mmCIF file of C-alpha atoms in Angstrom:
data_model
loop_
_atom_site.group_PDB
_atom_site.id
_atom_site.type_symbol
_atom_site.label_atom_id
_atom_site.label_comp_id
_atom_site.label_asym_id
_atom_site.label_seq_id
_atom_site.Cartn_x
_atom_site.Cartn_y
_atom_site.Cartn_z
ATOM 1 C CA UNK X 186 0.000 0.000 0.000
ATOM 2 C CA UNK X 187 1.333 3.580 -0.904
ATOM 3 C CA UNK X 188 0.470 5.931 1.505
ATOM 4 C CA UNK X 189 0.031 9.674 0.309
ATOM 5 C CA UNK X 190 2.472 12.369 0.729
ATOM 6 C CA UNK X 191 2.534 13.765 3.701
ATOM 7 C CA UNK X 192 2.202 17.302 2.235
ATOM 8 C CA UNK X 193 -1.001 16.126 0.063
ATOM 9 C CA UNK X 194 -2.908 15.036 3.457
ATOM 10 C CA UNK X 195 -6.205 16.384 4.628
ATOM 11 C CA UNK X 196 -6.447 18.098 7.821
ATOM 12 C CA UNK X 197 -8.794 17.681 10.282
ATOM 13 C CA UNK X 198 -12.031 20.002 10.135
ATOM 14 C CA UNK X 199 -12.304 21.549 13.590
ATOM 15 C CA UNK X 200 -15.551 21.117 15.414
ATOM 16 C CA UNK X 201 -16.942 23.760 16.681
ATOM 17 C CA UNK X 202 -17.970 24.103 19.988
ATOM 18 C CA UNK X 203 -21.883 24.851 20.257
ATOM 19 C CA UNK X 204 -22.987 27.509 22.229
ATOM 20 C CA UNK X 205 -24.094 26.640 25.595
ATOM 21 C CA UNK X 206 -27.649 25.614 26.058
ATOM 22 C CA UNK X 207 -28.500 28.679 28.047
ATOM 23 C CA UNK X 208 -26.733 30.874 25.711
ATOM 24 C CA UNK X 209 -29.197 29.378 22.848
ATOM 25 C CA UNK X 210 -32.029 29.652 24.825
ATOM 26 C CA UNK X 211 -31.407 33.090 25.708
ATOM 27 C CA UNK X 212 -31.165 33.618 21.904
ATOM 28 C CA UNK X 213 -34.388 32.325 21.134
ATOM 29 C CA UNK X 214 -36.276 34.112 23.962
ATOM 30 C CA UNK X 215 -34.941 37.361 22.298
ATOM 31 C CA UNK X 216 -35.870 36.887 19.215
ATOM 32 C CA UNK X 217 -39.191 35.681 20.175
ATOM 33 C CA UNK X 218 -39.485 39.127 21.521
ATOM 34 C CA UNK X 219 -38.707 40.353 18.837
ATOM 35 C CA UNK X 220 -41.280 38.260 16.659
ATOM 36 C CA UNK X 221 -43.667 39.084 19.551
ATOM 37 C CA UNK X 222 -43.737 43.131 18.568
ATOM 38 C CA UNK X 223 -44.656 42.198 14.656
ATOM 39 C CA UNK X 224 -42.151 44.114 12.904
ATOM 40 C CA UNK X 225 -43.558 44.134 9.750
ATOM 41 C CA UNK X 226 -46.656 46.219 11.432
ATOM 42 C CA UNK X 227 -44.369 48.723 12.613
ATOM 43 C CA UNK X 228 -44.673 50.432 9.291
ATOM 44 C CA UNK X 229 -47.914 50.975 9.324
ATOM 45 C CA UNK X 230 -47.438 53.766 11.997
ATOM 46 C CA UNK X 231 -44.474 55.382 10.476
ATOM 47 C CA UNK X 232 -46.043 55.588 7.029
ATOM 48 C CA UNK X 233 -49.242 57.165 8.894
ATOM 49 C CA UNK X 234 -47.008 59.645 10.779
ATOM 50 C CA UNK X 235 -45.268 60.287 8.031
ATOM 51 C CA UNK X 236 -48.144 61.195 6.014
ATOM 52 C CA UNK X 237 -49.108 63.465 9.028
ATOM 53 C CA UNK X 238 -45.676 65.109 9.326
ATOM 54 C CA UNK X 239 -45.855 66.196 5.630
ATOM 55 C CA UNK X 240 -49.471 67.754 5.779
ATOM 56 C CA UNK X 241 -48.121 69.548 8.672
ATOM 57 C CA UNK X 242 -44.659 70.967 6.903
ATOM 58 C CA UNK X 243 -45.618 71.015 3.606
ATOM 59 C CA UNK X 244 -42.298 69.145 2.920
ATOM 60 C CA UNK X 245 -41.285 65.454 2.705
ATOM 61 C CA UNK X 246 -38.266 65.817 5.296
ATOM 62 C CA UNK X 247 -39.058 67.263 8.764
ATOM 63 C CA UNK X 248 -37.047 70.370 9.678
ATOM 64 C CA UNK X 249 -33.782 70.007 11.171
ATOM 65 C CA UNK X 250 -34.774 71.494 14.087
ATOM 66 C CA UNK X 251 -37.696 68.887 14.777
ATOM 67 C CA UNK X 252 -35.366 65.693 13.274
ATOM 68 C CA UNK X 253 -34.717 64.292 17.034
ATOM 69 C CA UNK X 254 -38.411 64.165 17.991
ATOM 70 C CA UNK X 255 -39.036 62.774 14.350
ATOM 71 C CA UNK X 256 -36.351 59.987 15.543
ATOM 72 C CA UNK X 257 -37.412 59.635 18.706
ATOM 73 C CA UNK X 258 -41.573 58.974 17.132
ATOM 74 C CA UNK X 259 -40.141 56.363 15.177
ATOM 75 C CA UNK X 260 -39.046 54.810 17.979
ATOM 76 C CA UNK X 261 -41.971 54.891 19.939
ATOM 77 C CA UNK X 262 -44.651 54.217 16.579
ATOM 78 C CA UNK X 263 -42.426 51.254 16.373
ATOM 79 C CA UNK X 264 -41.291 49.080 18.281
ATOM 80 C CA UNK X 265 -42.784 50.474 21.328
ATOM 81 C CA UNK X 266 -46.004 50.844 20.971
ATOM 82 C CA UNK X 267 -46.392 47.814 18.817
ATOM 83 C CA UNK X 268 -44.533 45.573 21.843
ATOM 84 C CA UNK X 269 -46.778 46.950 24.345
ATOM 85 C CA UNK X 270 -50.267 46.458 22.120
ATOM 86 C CA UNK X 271 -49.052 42.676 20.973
ATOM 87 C CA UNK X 272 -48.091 41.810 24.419
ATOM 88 C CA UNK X 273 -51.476 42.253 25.544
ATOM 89 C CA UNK X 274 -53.084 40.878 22.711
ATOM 90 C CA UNK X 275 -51.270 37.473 22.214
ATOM 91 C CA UNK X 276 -51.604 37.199 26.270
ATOM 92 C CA UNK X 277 -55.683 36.994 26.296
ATOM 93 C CA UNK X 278 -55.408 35.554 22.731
ATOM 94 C CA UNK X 279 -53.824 32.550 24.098
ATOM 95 C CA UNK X 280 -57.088 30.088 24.242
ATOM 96 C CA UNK X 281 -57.843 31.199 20.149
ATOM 97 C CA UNK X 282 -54.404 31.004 19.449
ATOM 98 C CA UNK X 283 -53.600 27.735 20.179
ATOM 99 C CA UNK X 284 -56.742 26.470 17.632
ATOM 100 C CA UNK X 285 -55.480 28.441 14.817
ATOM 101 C CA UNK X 286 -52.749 26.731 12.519
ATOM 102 C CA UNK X 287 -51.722 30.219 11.794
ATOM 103 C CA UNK X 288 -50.476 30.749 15.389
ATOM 104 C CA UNK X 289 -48.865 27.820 15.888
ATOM 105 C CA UNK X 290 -45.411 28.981 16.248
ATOM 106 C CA UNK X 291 -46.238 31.866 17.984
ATOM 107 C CA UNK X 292 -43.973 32.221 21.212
ATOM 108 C CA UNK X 293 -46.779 31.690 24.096
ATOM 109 C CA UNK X 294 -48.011 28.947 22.193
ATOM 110 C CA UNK X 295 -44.944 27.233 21.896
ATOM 111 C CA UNK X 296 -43.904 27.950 25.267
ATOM 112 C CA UNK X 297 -40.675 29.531 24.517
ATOM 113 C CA UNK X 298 -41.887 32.549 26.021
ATOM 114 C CA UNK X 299 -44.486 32.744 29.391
ATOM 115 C CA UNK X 300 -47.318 34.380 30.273
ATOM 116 C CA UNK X 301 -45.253 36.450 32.700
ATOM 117 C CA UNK X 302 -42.787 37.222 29.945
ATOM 118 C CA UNK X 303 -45.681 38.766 28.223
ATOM 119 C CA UNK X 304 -46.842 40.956 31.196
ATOM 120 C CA UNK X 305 -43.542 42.357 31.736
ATOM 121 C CA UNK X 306 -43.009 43.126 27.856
ATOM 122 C CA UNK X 307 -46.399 45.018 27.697
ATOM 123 C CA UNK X 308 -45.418 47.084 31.015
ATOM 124 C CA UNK X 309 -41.906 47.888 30.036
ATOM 125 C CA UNK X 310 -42.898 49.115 26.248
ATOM 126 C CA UNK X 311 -45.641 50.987 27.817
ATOM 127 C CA UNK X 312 -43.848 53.057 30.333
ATOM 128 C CA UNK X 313 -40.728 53.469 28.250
ATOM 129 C CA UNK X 314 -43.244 54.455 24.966
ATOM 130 C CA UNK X 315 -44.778 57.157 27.267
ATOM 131 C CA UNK X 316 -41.293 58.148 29.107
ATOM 132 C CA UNK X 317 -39.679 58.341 25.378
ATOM 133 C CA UNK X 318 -43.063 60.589 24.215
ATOM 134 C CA UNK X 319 -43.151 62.747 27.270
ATOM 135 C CA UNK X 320 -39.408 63.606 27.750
ATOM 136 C CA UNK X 321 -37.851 63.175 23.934
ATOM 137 C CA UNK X 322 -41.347 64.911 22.096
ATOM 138 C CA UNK X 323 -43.845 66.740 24.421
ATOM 139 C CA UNK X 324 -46.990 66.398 25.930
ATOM 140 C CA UNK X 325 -49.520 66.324 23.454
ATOM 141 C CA UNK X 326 -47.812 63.191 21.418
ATOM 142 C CA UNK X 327 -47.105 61.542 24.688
ATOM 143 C CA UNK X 328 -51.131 62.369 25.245
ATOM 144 C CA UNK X 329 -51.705 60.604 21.623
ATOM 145 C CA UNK X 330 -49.884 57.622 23.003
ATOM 146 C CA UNK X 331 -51.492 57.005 26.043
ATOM 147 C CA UNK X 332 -54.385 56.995 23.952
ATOM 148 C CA UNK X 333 -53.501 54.574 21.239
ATOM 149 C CA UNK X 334 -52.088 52.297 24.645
ATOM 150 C CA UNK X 335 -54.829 52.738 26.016
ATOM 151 C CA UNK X 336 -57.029 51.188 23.028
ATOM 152 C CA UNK X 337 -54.975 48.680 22.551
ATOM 153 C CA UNK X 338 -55.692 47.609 26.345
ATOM 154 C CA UNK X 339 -59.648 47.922 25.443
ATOM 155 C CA UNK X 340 -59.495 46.030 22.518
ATOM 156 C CA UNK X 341 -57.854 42.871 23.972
ATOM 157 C CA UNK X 342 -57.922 42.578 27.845
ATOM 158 C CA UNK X 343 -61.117 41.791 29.704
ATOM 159 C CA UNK X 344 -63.486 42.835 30.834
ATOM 160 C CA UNK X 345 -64.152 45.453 27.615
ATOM 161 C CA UNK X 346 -62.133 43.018 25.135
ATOM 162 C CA UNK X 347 -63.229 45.520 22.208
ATOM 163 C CA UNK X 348 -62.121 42.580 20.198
ATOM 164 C CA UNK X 349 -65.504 40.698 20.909
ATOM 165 C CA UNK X 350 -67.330 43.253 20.315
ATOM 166 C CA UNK X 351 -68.341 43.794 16.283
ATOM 167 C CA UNK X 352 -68.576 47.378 15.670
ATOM 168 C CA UNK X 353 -66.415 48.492 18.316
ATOM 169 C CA UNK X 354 -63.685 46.332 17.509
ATOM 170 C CA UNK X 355 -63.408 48.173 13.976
ATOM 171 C CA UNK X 356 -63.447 51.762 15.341
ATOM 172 C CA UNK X 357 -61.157 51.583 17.984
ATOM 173 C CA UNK X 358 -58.567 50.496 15.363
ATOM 174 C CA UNK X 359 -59.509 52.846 13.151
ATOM 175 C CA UNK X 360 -59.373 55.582 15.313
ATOM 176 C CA UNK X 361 -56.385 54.348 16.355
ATOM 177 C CA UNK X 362 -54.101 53.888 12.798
ATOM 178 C CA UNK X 363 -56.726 56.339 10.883
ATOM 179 C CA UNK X 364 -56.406 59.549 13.366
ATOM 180 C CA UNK X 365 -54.439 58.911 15.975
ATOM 181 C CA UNK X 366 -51.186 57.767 14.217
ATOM 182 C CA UNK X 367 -51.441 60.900 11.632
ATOM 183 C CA UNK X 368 -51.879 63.319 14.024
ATOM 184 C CA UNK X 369 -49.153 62.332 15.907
ATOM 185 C CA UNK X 370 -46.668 62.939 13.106
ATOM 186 C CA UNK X 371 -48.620 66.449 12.352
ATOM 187 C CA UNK X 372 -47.991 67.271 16.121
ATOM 188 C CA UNK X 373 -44.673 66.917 16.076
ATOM 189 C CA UNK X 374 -44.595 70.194 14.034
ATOM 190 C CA UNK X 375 -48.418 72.354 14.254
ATOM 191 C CA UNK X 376 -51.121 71.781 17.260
ATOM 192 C CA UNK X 377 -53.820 69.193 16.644
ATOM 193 C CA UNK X 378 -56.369 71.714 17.097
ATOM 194 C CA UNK X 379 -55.328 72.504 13.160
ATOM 195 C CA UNK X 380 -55.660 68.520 11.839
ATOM 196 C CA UNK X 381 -57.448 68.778 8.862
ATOM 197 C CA UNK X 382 -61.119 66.840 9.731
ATOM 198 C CA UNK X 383 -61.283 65.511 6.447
ATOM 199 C CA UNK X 384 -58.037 63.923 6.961
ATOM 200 C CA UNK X 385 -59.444 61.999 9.668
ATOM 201 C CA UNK X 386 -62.274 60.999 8.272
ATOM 202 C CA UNK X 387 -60.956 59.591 5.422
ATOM 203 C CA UNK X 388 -58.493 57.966 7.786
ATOM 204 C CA UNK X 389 -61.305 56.592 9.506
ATOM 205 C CA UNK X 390 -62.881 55.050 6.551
ATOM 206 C CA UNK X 391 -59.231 53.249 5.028
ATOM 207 C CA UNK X 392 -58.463 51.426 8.491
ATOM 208 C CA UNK X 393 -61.527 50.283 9.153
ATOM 209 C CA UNK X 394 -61.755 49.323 5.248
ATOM 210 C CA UNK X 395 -58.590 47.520 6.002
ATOM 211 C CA UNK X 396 -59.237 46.081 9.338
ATOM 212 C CA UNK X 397 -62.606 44.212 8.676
ATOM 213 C CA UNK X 398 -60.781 41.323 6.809
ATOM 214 C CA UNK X 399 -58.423 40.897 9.735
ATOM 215 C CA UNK X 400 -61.463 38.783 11.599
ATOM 216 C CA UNK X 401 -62.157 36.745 8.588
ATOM 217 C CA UNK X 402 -58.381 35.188 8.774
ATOM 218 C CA UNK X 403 -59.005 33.252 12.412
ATOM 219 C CA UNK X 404 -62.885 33.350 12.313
ATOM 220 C CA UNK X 405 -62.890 29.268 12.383
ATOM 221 C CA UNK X 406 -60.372 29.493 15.756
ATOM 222 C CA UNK X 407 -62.329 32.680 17.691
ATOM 223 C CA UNK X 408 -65.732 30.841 16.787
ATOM 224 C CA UNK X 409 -64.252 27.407 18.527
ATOM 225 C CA UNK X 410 -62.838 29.819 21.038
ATOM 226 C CA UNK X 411 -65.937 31.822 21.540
ATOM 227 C CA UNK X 412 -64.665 35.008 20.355
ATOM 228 C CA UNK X 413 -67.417 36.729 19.256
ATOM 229 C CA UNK X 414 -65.361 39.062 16.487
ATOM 230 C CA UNK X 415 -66.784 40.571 13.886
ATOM 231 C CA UNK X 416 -66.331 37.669 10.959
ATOM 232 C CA UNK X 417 -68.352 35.454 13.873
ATOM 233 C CA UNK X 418 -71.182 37.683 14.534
ATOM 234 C CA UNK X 419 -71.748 39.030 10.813
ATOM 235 C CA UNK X 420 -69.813 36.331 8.606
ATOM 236 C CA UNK X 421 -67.086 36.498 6.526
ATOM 237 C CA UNK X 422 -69.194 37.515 3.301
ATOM 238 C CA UNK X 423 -70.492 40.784 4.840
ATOM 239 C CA UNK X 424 -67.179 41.521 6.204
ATOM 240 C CA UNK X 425 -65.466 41.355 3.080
ATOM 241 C CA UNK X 426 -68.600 43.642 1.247
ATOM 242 C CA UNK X 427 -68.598 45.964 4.030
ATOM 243 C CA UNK X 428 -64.818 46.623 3.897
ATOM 244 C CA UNK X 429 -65.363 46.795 0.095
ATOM 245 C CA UNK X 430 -68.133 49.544 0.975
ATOM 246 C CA UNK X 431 -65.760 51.384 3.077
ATOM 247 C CA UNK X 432 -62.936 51.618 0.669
ATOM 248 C CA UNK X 433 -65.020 52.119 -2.502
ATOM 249 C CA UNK X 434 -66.574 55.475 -0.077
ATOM 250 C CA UNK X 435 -62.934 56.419 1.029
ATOM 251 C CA UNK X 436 -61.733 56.361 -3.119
ATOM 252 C CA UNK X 437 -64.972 58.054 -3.595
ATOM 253 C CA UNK X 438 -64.577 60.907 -0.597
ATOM 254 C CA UNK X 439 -61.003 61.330 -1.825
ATOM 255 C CA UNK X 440 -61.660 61.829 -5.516
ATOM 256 C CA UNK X 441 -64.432 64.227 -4.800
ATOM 257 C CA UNK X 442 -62.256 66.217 -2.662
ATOM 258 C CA UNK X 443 -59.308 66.191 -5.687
ATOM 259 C CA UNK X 444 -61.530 67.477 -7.946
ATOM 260 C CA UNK X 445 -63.429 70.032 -5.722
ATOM 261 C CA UNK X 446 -59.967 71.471 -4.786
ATOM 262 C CA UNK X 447 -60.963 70.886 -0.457
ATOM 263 C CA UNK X 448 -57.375 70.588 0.126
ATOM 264 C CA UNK X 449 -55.901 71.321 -2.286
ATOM 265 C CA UNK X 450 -55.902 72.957 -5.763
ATOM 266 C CA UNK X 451 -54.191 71.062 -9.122
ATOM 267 C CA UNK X 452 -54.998 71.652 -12.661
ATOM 268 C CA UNK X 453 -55.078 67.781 -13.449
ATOM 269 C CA UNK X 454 -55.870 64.981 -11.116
ATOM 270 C CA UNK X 455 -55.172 62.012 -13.861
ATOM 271 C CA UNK X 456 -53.366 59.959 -11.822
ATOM 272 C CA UNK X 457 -55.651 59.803 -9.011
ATOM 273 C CA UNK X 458 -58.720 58.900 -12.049
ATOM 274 C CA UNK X 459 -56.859 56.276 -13.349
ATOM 275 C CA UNK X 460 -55.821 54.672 -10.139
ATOM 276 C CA UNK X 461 -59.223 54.700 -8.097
ATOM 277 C CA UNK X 462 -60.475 51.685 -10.331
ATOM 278 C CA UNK X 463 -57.204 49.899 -9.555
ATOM 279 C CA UNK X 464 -57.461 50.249 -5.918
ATOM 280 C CA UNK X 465 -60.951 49.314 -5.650
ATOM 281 C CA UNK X 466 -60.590 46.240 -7.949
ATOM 282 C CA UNK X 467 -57.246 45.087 -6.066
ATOM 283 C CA UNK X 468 -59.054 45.317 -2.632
ATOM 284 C CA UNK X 469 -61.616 43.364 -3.904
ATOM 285 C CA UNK X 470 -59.008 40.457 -5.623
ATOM 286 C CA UNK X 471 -57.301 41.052 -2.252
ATOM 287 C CA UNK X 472 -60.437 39.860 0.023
ATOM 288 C CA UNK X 473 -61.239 37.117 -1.737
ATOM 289 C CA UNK X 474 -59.249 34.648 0.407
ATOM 290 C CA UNK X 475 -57.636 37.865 2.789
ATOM 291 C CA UNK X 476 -53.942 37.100 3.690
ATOM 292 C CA UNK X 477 -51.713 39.995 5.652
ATOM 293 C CA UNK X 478 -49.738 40.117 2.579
ATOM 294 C CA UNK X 479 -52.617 40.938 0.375
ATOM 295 C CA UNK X 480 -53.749 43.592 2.826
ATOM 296 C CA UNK X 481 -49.868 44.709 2.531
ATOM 297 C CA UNK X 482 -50.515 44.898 -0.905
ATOM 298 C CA UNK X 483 -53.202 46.616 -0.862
ATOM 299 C CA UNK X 484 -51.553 49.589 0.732
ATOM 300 C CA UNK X 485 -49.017 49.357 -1.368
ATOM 301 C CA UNK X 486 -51.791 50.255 -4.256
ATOM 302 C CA UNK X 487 -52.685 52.862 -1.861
ATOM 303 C CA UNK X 488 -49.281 54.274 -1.816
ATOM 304 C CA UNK X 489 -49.545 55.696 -5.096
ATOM 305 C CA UNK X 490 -52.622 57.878 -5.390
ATOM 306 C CA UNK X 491 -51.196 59.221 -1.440
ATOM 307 C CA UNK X 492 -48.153 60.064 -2.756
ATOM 308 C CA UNK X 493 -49.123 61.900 -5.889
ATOM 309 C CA UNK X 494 -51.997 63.534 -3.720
ATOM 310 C CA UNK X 495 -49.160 65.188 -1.351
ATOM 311 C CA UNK X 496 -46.870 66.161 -4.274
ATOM 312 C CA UNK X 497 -49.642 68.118 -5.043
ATOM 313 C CA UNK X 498 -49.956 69.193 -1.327
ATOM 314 C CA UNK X 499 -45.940 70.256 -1.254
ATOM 315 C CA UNK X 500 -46.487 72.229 -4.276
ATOM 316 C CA UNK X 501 -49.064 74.417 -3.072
ATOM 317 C CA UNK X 502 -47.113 75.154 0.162
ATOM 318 C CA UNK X 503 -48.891 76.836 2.806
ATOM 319 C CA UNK X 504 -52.158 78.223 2.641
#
């Protein structure tokens, strides 16, 4: 037998050592934190805030002056605010959750993370989303905070648990992402004596447009749960025609108030023509079997019509 150079022979690979057990599990109970706070909602309250900031500067970048509190409102539209709302939710959502498939691997479920865990999550985003609002922004965003906290609570805990509650459930979000989140970007910059009503109301109409398939996605695990949400009491065939209503009256409301010149005044409002039939039509493909990533989509359709509408709004500058 010939037996290779010694030059031409293969070295060992080294094993690595795995991390120690409470080292991985201290991993994974962070990041199921993190999972816990829904990152990809978190845009939905900068992009409202945002829109907010720019009716109330008539500019797509705040100030310099006001960039730290526009920092800091990320912060607390994010991550906070989110963390403290989920916390609460997926703690008296626990009996639903663990009948739907689409919660399975959801931390409490799974038991990676406890109920306690949960408790302490909600009360430490809540009191460092209204110390961050109070100290970093001022008093009446840290006022539109405790607010939107304060819905949140309503809508899941006991014994209000707005969730159960058809109607209810529906406005307190939409107050909530519709007016709320808005305003607090336009009060970083103007008082919210000055938010534009129709704003709101429009708001008002999108969310809960947007919301109302939400409770067709888990009706089969609230109904075995006895969650009486919306999709339960009025079944998920009204739900999807009434959120169809809603956003066929928003596009409606909001064309009118193009081509009336209520906010603003343009010579040509094409863009918003040609896109109102695409955004009703894609909320209505979008409901058929309602995902979150068709709702995503959704507002990404909404995107564009918003964005040429404040163009418009920059270009007028103030009135």
């Amino acid at each position: 037998m010939v037996l290779p150079h010694p030059t031409t022979r293969r070295r060992p690979t080294p094993v690595r050592a795995l991390p120690p057990p409470a080292t991985r599990r201290r991993a994974a109970r962070s990041w199921a934190l993190l999972r816990l706070t829904r990152p990809w909602f978190w845009p939905l309250g900068w992009a409202a805030a945002y829109a907010g900031s720019v009716l109330a500067t008539h500019t797509w970048l705040p100030p310099a002056a006001a960039l730290p509190r526009a920092l800091a409102a990320l912060v607390v539209l994010g991550p906070l605010v989110w963390a403290a709302v989920l916390a609460v939710n997926d703690l008296h959502d626990l009996p639903s959750d663990r009948r739907n498939p689409r919660k399975a691997g959801a931390p409490l479920v799974t038991g990676l993370l406890t109920e306690t865990d949960l408790v302490r999550c909600h009360v430490g985003a809540t009191v460092a989303a209204l110390a961050l609002a109070l100290v970093a922004i001022g008093p009446a965003f840290a006022l539109g905070t405790a607010a939107v906290l304060s819905l949140g609570w309503l809508y899941s805990a006991p014994p209000v648990r707005l969730k159960t509650r058809p109607g209810r459930d529906v406005a307190a979000n939409a107050l909530a992402v519709g007016v709320l989140a808005p305003m607090a970007g336009w009060s970083l910059h103007r008082p919210v004596t000055g938010y534009p009503v129709l704003v709101a109301v429009l708001g008002l109409l999108l969310v809960a447009a947007l919301y109302l398939p939400t409770t067709v996605l888990d009706v089969d695990a609230d109904t075995t749960a006895g969650d009486t949400t919306a999709a339960v009491r009025w079944g998920t065939r009204w739900c999807r025609r009434a959120g169809l209503a809603l956003w066929a009256a928003a596009t409606g409301v909001w064309l009118t108030c193009c081509h009336l010149d209520v906010l603003v005044r343009r010579e040509s409002w094409a863009l918003q023509d040609l896109w109102a039939p695409v955004l009703v039509a894609g909320y209505a493909v979008a409901v058929r079997r309602p995902t979150i990533a068709r709702l995503a989509v959704v507002c990404l359709l909404f995107a564009v019509p918003a964005a040429d509408f404040l163009t418009a709004w920059i270009a007028a500058g103030p009135m």
